[in-house]
Every structure is written in C-alpha cells, then in structure tokens.
PDB file of C-alpha atoms in Angstrom:
ATOM      1  CA  UNK C   1      -8.603 -85.827 -87.382  1.00  0.00           C
ATOM      2  CA  UNK C   2     -11.765 -86.002 -85.209  1.00  0.00           C
ATOM      3  CA  UNK C   3     -12.618 -82.875 -83.289  1.00  0.00           C
ATOM      4  CA  UNK C   4     -14.153 -83.269 -79.848  1.00  0.00           C
ATOM      5  CA  UNK C   5     -15.467 -80.839 -77.361  1.00  0.00           C
ATOM      6  CA  UNK C   6     -12.018 -80.169 -75.822  1.00  0.00           C
ATOM      7  CA  UNK C   7      -9.461 -81.474 -78.294  1.00  0.00           C
ATOM      8  CA  UNK C   8      -8.486 -83.488 -81.296  1.00  0.00           C
ATOM      9  CA  UNK C   9      -8.716 -87.269 -80.930  1.00  0.00           C
ATOM     10  CA  UNK C  10      -5.773 -89.199 -82.196  1.00  0.00           C
ATOM     11  CA  UNK C  11      -3.170 -86.558 -81.305  1.00  0.00           C
ATOM     12  CA  UNK C  12      -1.859 -88.302 -78.182  1.00  0.00           C
ATOM     13  CA  UNK C  13       1.492 -89.095 -79.866  1.00  0.00           C
ATOM     14  CA  UNK C  14       2.073 -85.460 -80.665  1.00  0.00           C
ATOM     15  CA  UNK C  15       1.852 -84.068 -77.139  1.00  0.00           C
ATOM     16  CA  UNK C  16       4.783 -85.281 -75.125  1.00  0.00           C
ATOM     17  CA  UNK C  17       6.826 -82.022 -75.476  1.00  0.00           C
ATOM     18  CA  UNK C  18       3.764 -79.768 -74.974  1.00  0.00           C
ATOM     19  CA  UNK C  19       2.847 -81.888 -71.906  1.00  0.00           C
ATOM     20  CA  UNK C  20       6.299 -81.349 -70.427  1.00  0.00           C
ATOM     21  CA  UNK C  21       6.191 -77.647 -71.198  1.00  0.00           C
ATOM     22  CA  UNK C  22       2.786 -77.297 -69.678  1.00  0.00           C
ATOM     23  CA  UNK C  23       3.811 -79.165 -66.580  1.00  0.00           C
ATOM     24  CA  UNK C  24       6.867 -76.901 -66.086  1.00  0.00           C
ATOM     25  CA  UNK C  25       4.615 -73.855 -66.367  1.00  0.00           C
ATOM     26  CA  UNK C  26       2.075 -75.361 -63.985  1.00  0.00           C
ATOM     27  CA  UNK C  27       4.923 -76.295 -61.552  1.00  0.00           C
ATOM     28  CA  UNK C  28       6.210 -72.692 -61.365  1.00  0.00           C
ATOM     29  CA  UNK C  29       2.636 -71.407 -60.992  1.00  0.00           C
ATOM     30  CA  UNK C  30       1.815 -73.832 -58.143  1.00  0.00           C
ATOM     31  CA  UNK C  31       5.049 -72.908 -56.317  1.00  0.00           C
ATOM     32  CA  UNK C  32       4.010 -69.224 -56.379  1.00  0.00           C
ATOM     33  CA  UNK C  33       0.388 -70.186 -55.513  1.00  0.00           C
ATOM     34  CA  UNK C  34       1.429 -72.253 -52.493  1.00  0.00           C
ATOM     35  CA  UNK C  35       3.967 -69.796 -51.216  1.00  0.00           C
ATOM     36  CA  UNK C  36       1.414 -67.035 -51.475  1.00  0.00           C
ATOM     37  CA  UNK C  37      -1.263 -69.051 -49.724  1.00  0.00           C
ATOM     38  CA  UNK C  38       1.083 -70.103 -47.042  1.00  0.00           C
ATOM     39  CA  UNK C  39       2.170 -66.543 -46.429  1.00  0.00           C
ATOM     40  CA  UNK C  40      -1.475 -65.460 -46.298  1.00  0.00           C
ATOM     41  CA  UNK C  41      -2.672 -68.254 -43.971  1.00  0.00           C
ATOM     42  CA  UNK C  42       0.401 -68.927 -41.949  1.00  0.00           C
ATOM     43  CA  UNK C  43      -0.019 -72.526 -40.767  1.00  0.00           C
ATOM     44  CA  UNK C  44       1.531 -72.903 -37.377  1.00  0.00           C
ATOM     45  CA  UNK C  45       3.259 -76.304 -37.695  1.00  0.00           C
ATOM     46  CA  UNK C  46       5.531 -78.002 -40.228  1.00  0.00           C
ATOM     47  CA  UNK C  47       2.924 -80.687 -40.696  1.00  0.00           C
ATOM     48  CA  UNK C  48       0.383 -77.940 -41.438  1.00  0.00           C
ATOM     49  CA  UNK C  49       2.669 -76.388 -44.076  1.00  0.00           C
ATOM     50  CA  UNK C  50       3.131 -79.769 -45.837  1.00  0.00           C
ATOM     51  CA  UNK C  51      -0.571 -80.655 -45.638  1.00  0.00           C
ATOM     52  CA  UNK C  52      -1.747 -77.257 -46.850  1.00  0.00           C
ATOM     53  CA  UNK C  53       0.847 -77.235 -49.612  1.00  0.00           C
ATOM     54  CA  UNK C  54      -0.112 -80.747 -50.790  1.00  0.00           C
ATOM     55  CA  UNK C  55      -3.784 -79.881 -50.821  1.00  0.00           C
ATOM     56  CA  UNK C  56      -3.212 -76.625 -52.740  1.00  0.00           C
ATOM     57  CA  UNK C  57      -0.983 -78.360 -55.300  1.00  0.00           C
ATOM     58  CA  UNK C  58      -3.386 -81.209 -55.807  1.00  0.00           C
ATOM     59  CA  UNK C  59      -6.440 -78.885 -55.806  1.00  0.00           C
ATOM     60  CA  UNK C  60      -4.980 -76.712 -58.556  1.00  0.00           C
ATOM     61  CA  UNK C  61      -4.654 -79.633 -60.998  1.00  0.00           C
ATOM     62  CA  UNK C  62      -7.878 -81.421 -59.979  1.00  0.00           C
ATOM     63  CA  UNK C  63     -10.057 -78.314 -59.989  1.00  0.00           C
ATOM     64  CA  UNK C  64      -8.924 -76.983 -63.330  1.00  0.00           C
ATOM     65  CA  UNK C  65      -8.767 -80.286 -65.185  1.00  0.00           C
ATOM     66  CA  UNK C  66     -12.230 -81.340 -63.919  1.00  0.00           C
ATOM     67  CA  UNK C  67     -13.739 -77.923 -64.685  1.00  0.00           C
ATOM     68  CA  UNK C  68     -12.171 -77.123 -68.066  1.00  0.00           C
ATOM     69  CA  UNK C  69      -9.923 -80.028 -68.959  1.00  0.00           C
ATOM     70  CA  UNK C  70      -6.799 -77.867 -68.761  1.00  0.00           C
ATOM     71  CA  UNK C  71      -4.569 -76.218 -66.251  1.00  0.00           C
ATOM     72  CA  UNK C  72      -3.027 -72.813 -67.100  1.00  0.00           C
ATOM     73  CA  UNK C  73       0.156 -74.594 -68.262  1.00  0.00           C
ATOM     74  CA  UNK C  74      -1.801 -77.070 -70.418  1.00  0.00           C
ATOM     75  CA  UNK C  75      -3.767 -74.158 -71.999  1.00  0.00           C
ATOM     76  CA  UNK C  76      -0.548 -72.293 -72.855  1.00  0.00           C
ATOM     77  CA  UNK C  77       1.060 -75.548 -74.287  1.00  0.00           C
ATOM     78  CA  UNK C  78      -2.109 -76.286 -76.251  1.00  0.00           C
ATOM     79  CA  UNK C  79      -3.135 -79.653 -74.704  1.00  0.00           C
ATOM     80  CA  UNK C  80      -6.164 -80.899 -72.775  1.00  0.00           C
ATOM     81  CA  UNK C  81      -7.143 -83.871 -70.722  1.00  0.00           C
ATOM     82  CA  UNK C  82     -10.103 -85.891 -72.085  1.00  0.00           C
ATOM     83  CA  UNK C  83     -11.677 -89.298 -71.893  1.00  0.00           C
ATOM     84  CA  UNK C  84     -10.782 -91.728 -74.788  1.00  0.00           C
ATOM     85  CA  UNK C  85     -14.022 -90.570 -76.637  1.00  0.00           C
ATOM     86  CA  UNK C  86     -13.051 -86.939 -76.295  1.00  0.00           C
ATOM     87  CA  UNK C  87     -15.586 -86.104 -73.613  1.00  0.00           C
ATOM     88  CA  UNK C  88     -14.671 -84.098 -70.516  1.00  0.00           C
ATOM     89  CA  UNK C  89     -13.195 -85.984 -67.572  1.00  0.00           C
ATOM     90  CA  UNK C  90     -14.868 -86.242 -64.157  1.00  0.00           C
ATOM     91  CA  UNK C  91     -13.738 -84.907 -60.809  1.00  0.00           C
ATOM     92  CA  UNK C  92     -12.916 -88.454 -59.841  1.00  0.00           C
ATOM     93  CA  UNK C  93     -10.763 -89.011 -62.871  1.00  0.00           C
ATOM     94  CA  UNK C  94      -8.913 -85.743 -62.291  1.00  0.00           C
ATOM     95  CA  UNK C  95      -8.339 -86.765 -58.657  1.00  0.00           C
ATOM     96  CA  UNK C  96      -6.974 -90.239 -59.562  1.00  0.00           C
ATOM     97  CA  UNK C  97      -4.710 -89.057 -62.269  1.00  0.00           C
ATOM     98  CA  UNK C  98      -3.249 -86.354 -60.059  1.00  0.00           C
ATOM     99  CA  UNK C  99      -2.860 -88.346 -56.914  1.00  0.00           C
ATOM    100  CA  UNK C 100      -0.768 -90.772 -59.022  1.00  0.00           C
ATOM    101  CA  UNK C 101       1.679 -87.955 -59.749  1.00  0.00           C
ATOM    102  CA  UNK C 102       3.400 -89.327 -56.706  1.00  0.00           C
ATOM    103  CA  UNK C 103       4.256 -92.457 -58.665  1.00  0.00           C
ATOM    104  CA  UNK C 104       4.784 -90.779 -61.986  1.00  0.00           C
ATOM    105  CA  UNK C 105       7.034 -88.188 -60.268  1.00  0.00           C
ATOM    106  CA  UNK C 106       9.603 -90.724 -59.021  1.00  0.00           C
ATOM    107  CA  UNK C 107      13.075 -89.761 -60.222  1.00  0.00           C
ATOM    108  CA  UNK C 108      11.974 -86.272 -61.285  1.00  0.00           C
ATOM    109  CA  UNK C 109       9.152 -87.607 -63.428  1.00  0.00           C
ATOM    110  CA  UNK C 110      11.366 -90.125 -65.247  1.00  0.00           C
ATOM    111  CA  UNK C 111       8.836 -92.875 -64.415  1.00  0.00           C
ATOM    112  CA  UNK C 112       5.978 -90.908 -65.921  1.00  0.00           C
ATOM    113  CA  UNK C 113       8.069 -90.022 -69.001  1.00  0.00           C
ATOM    114  CA  UNK C 114       9.139 -93.588 -69.634  1.00  0.00           C
ATOM    115  CA  UNK C 115       5.591 -94.882 -69.291  1.00  0.00           C
ATOM    116  CA  UNK C 116       4.393 -92.249 -71.749  1.00  0.00           C
ATOM    117  CA  UNK C 117       7.140 -93.242 -74.253  1.00  0.00           C
ATOM    118  CA  UNK C 118       6.112 -96.939 -74.157  1.00  0.00           C
ATOM    119  CA  UNK C 119       2.348 -96.651 -74.262  1.00  0.00           C
ATOM    120  CA  UNK C 120       0.510 -96.246 -77.587  1.00  0.00           C
ATOM    121  CA  UNK C 121      -1.616 -93.293 -76.430  1.00  0.00           C
ATOM    122  CA  UNK C 122       1.298 -91.657 -74.585  1.00  0.00           C
ATOM    123  CA  UNK C 123      -0.362 -92.058 -71.173  1.00  0.00           C
ATOM    124  CA  UNK C 124       1.431 -91.839 -67.867  1.00  0.00           C
ATOM    125  CA  UNK C 125       0.449 -94.078 -64.952  1.00  0.00           C
ATOM    126  CA  UNK C 126      -2.095 -91.567 -63.706  1.00  0.00           C
ATOM    127  CA  UNK C 127      -3.717 -91.455 -67.139  1.00  0.00           C
ATOM    128  CA  UNK C 128      -3.786 -95.213 -67.486  1.00  0.00           C
ATOM    129  CA  UNK C 129      -5.421 -95.669 -64.051  1.00  0.00           C
ATOM    130  CA  UNK C 130      -7.969 -92.870 -64.567  1.00  0.00           C
ATOM    131  CA  UNK C 131      -8.779 -93.800 -68.152  1.00  0.00           C
ATOM    132  CA  UNK C 132      -7.792 -90.407 -69.543  1.00  0.00           C
ATOM    133  CA  UNK C 133      -5.748 -89.083 -72.463  1.00  0.00           C
ATOM    134  CA  UNK C 134      -3.976 -85.830 -73.165  1.00  0.00           C
ATOM    135  CA  UNK C 135      -4.651 -84.467 -76.684  1.00  0.00           C
ATOM    136  CA  UNK C 136      -4.009 -81.288 -78.606  1.00  0.00           C
ATOM    137  CA  UNK C 137      -6.593 -78.784 -77.525  1.00  0.00           C
ATOM    138  CA  UNK C 138      -9.181 -76.916 -79.458  1.00  0.00           C
ATOM    139  CA  UNK C 139      -8.698 -73.159 -79.379  1.00  0.00           C
TER     140      UNK C 139
END
C-alpha cells in the first residue's frame, strides 16, 4: 500500500462507512457552528439567515479540506481527501466537490451513496467532478 502525504493510495474501497460516519459528525458540528454564528451575528432577514448558513456550511468543508485535507469528522473517522496521486487538493477542487453536495445530497444523500457504490474508486459526484478521492488517512 503506497503512503502519500495525507493518506494511503488504493484504500478508496475501504472508506464508505468511515466517510458516512465522518459526514454525520461534520453535519452535527456544522449545525452547532451555524446556529452559534447566527445567534452571534443575528441576520435581520430570512434570506440573510439562509445565505449566511449556506456560506458557513460550505466554508467549513472547503476551508478544512483545502487546508489539511480533512474536516473534523473526516479526521475522527480516519479518512482524507486527496488527488488521485495522493497530493493535497486545491481550494478550487474543495469548492467544486462541496458545491456538488447539492446533487449528492438528493434524497438524504442516497444519490451520493449510490454513485459511490458503483464507481471503482468509491467517488461521489463531487469527487468525480473535482478529480478527488477519499482515502484512509495517515495519522
């Protein structure tokens, strides 16, 4: 098994359950983050609340994945986002893979899960479009 800067190449098939666990952890964390930020900043309109919440949610995933290849949930679950050659992903790749959560998230993420199950490298639509993979992380 080849070790890269952030993970172990060739482990994509072993990470579906850890990915789901990591996402659930991240989802709970982002709900608390967004509620806390909304209470602290107090947007005046409903549109402001939705906009601010969406930016905070997306920002959490993009910032952490681009900076260190992992969100808090991915770290706890032992997975990381990398390029196919194991190198760190760019901010643009992190943005693309996370904006496409809108598509992957259809039917409570059933679309993303089905796509992961049928692709060889267990990629969801966001990963396929951004050219990223999720692998077991180095600790």
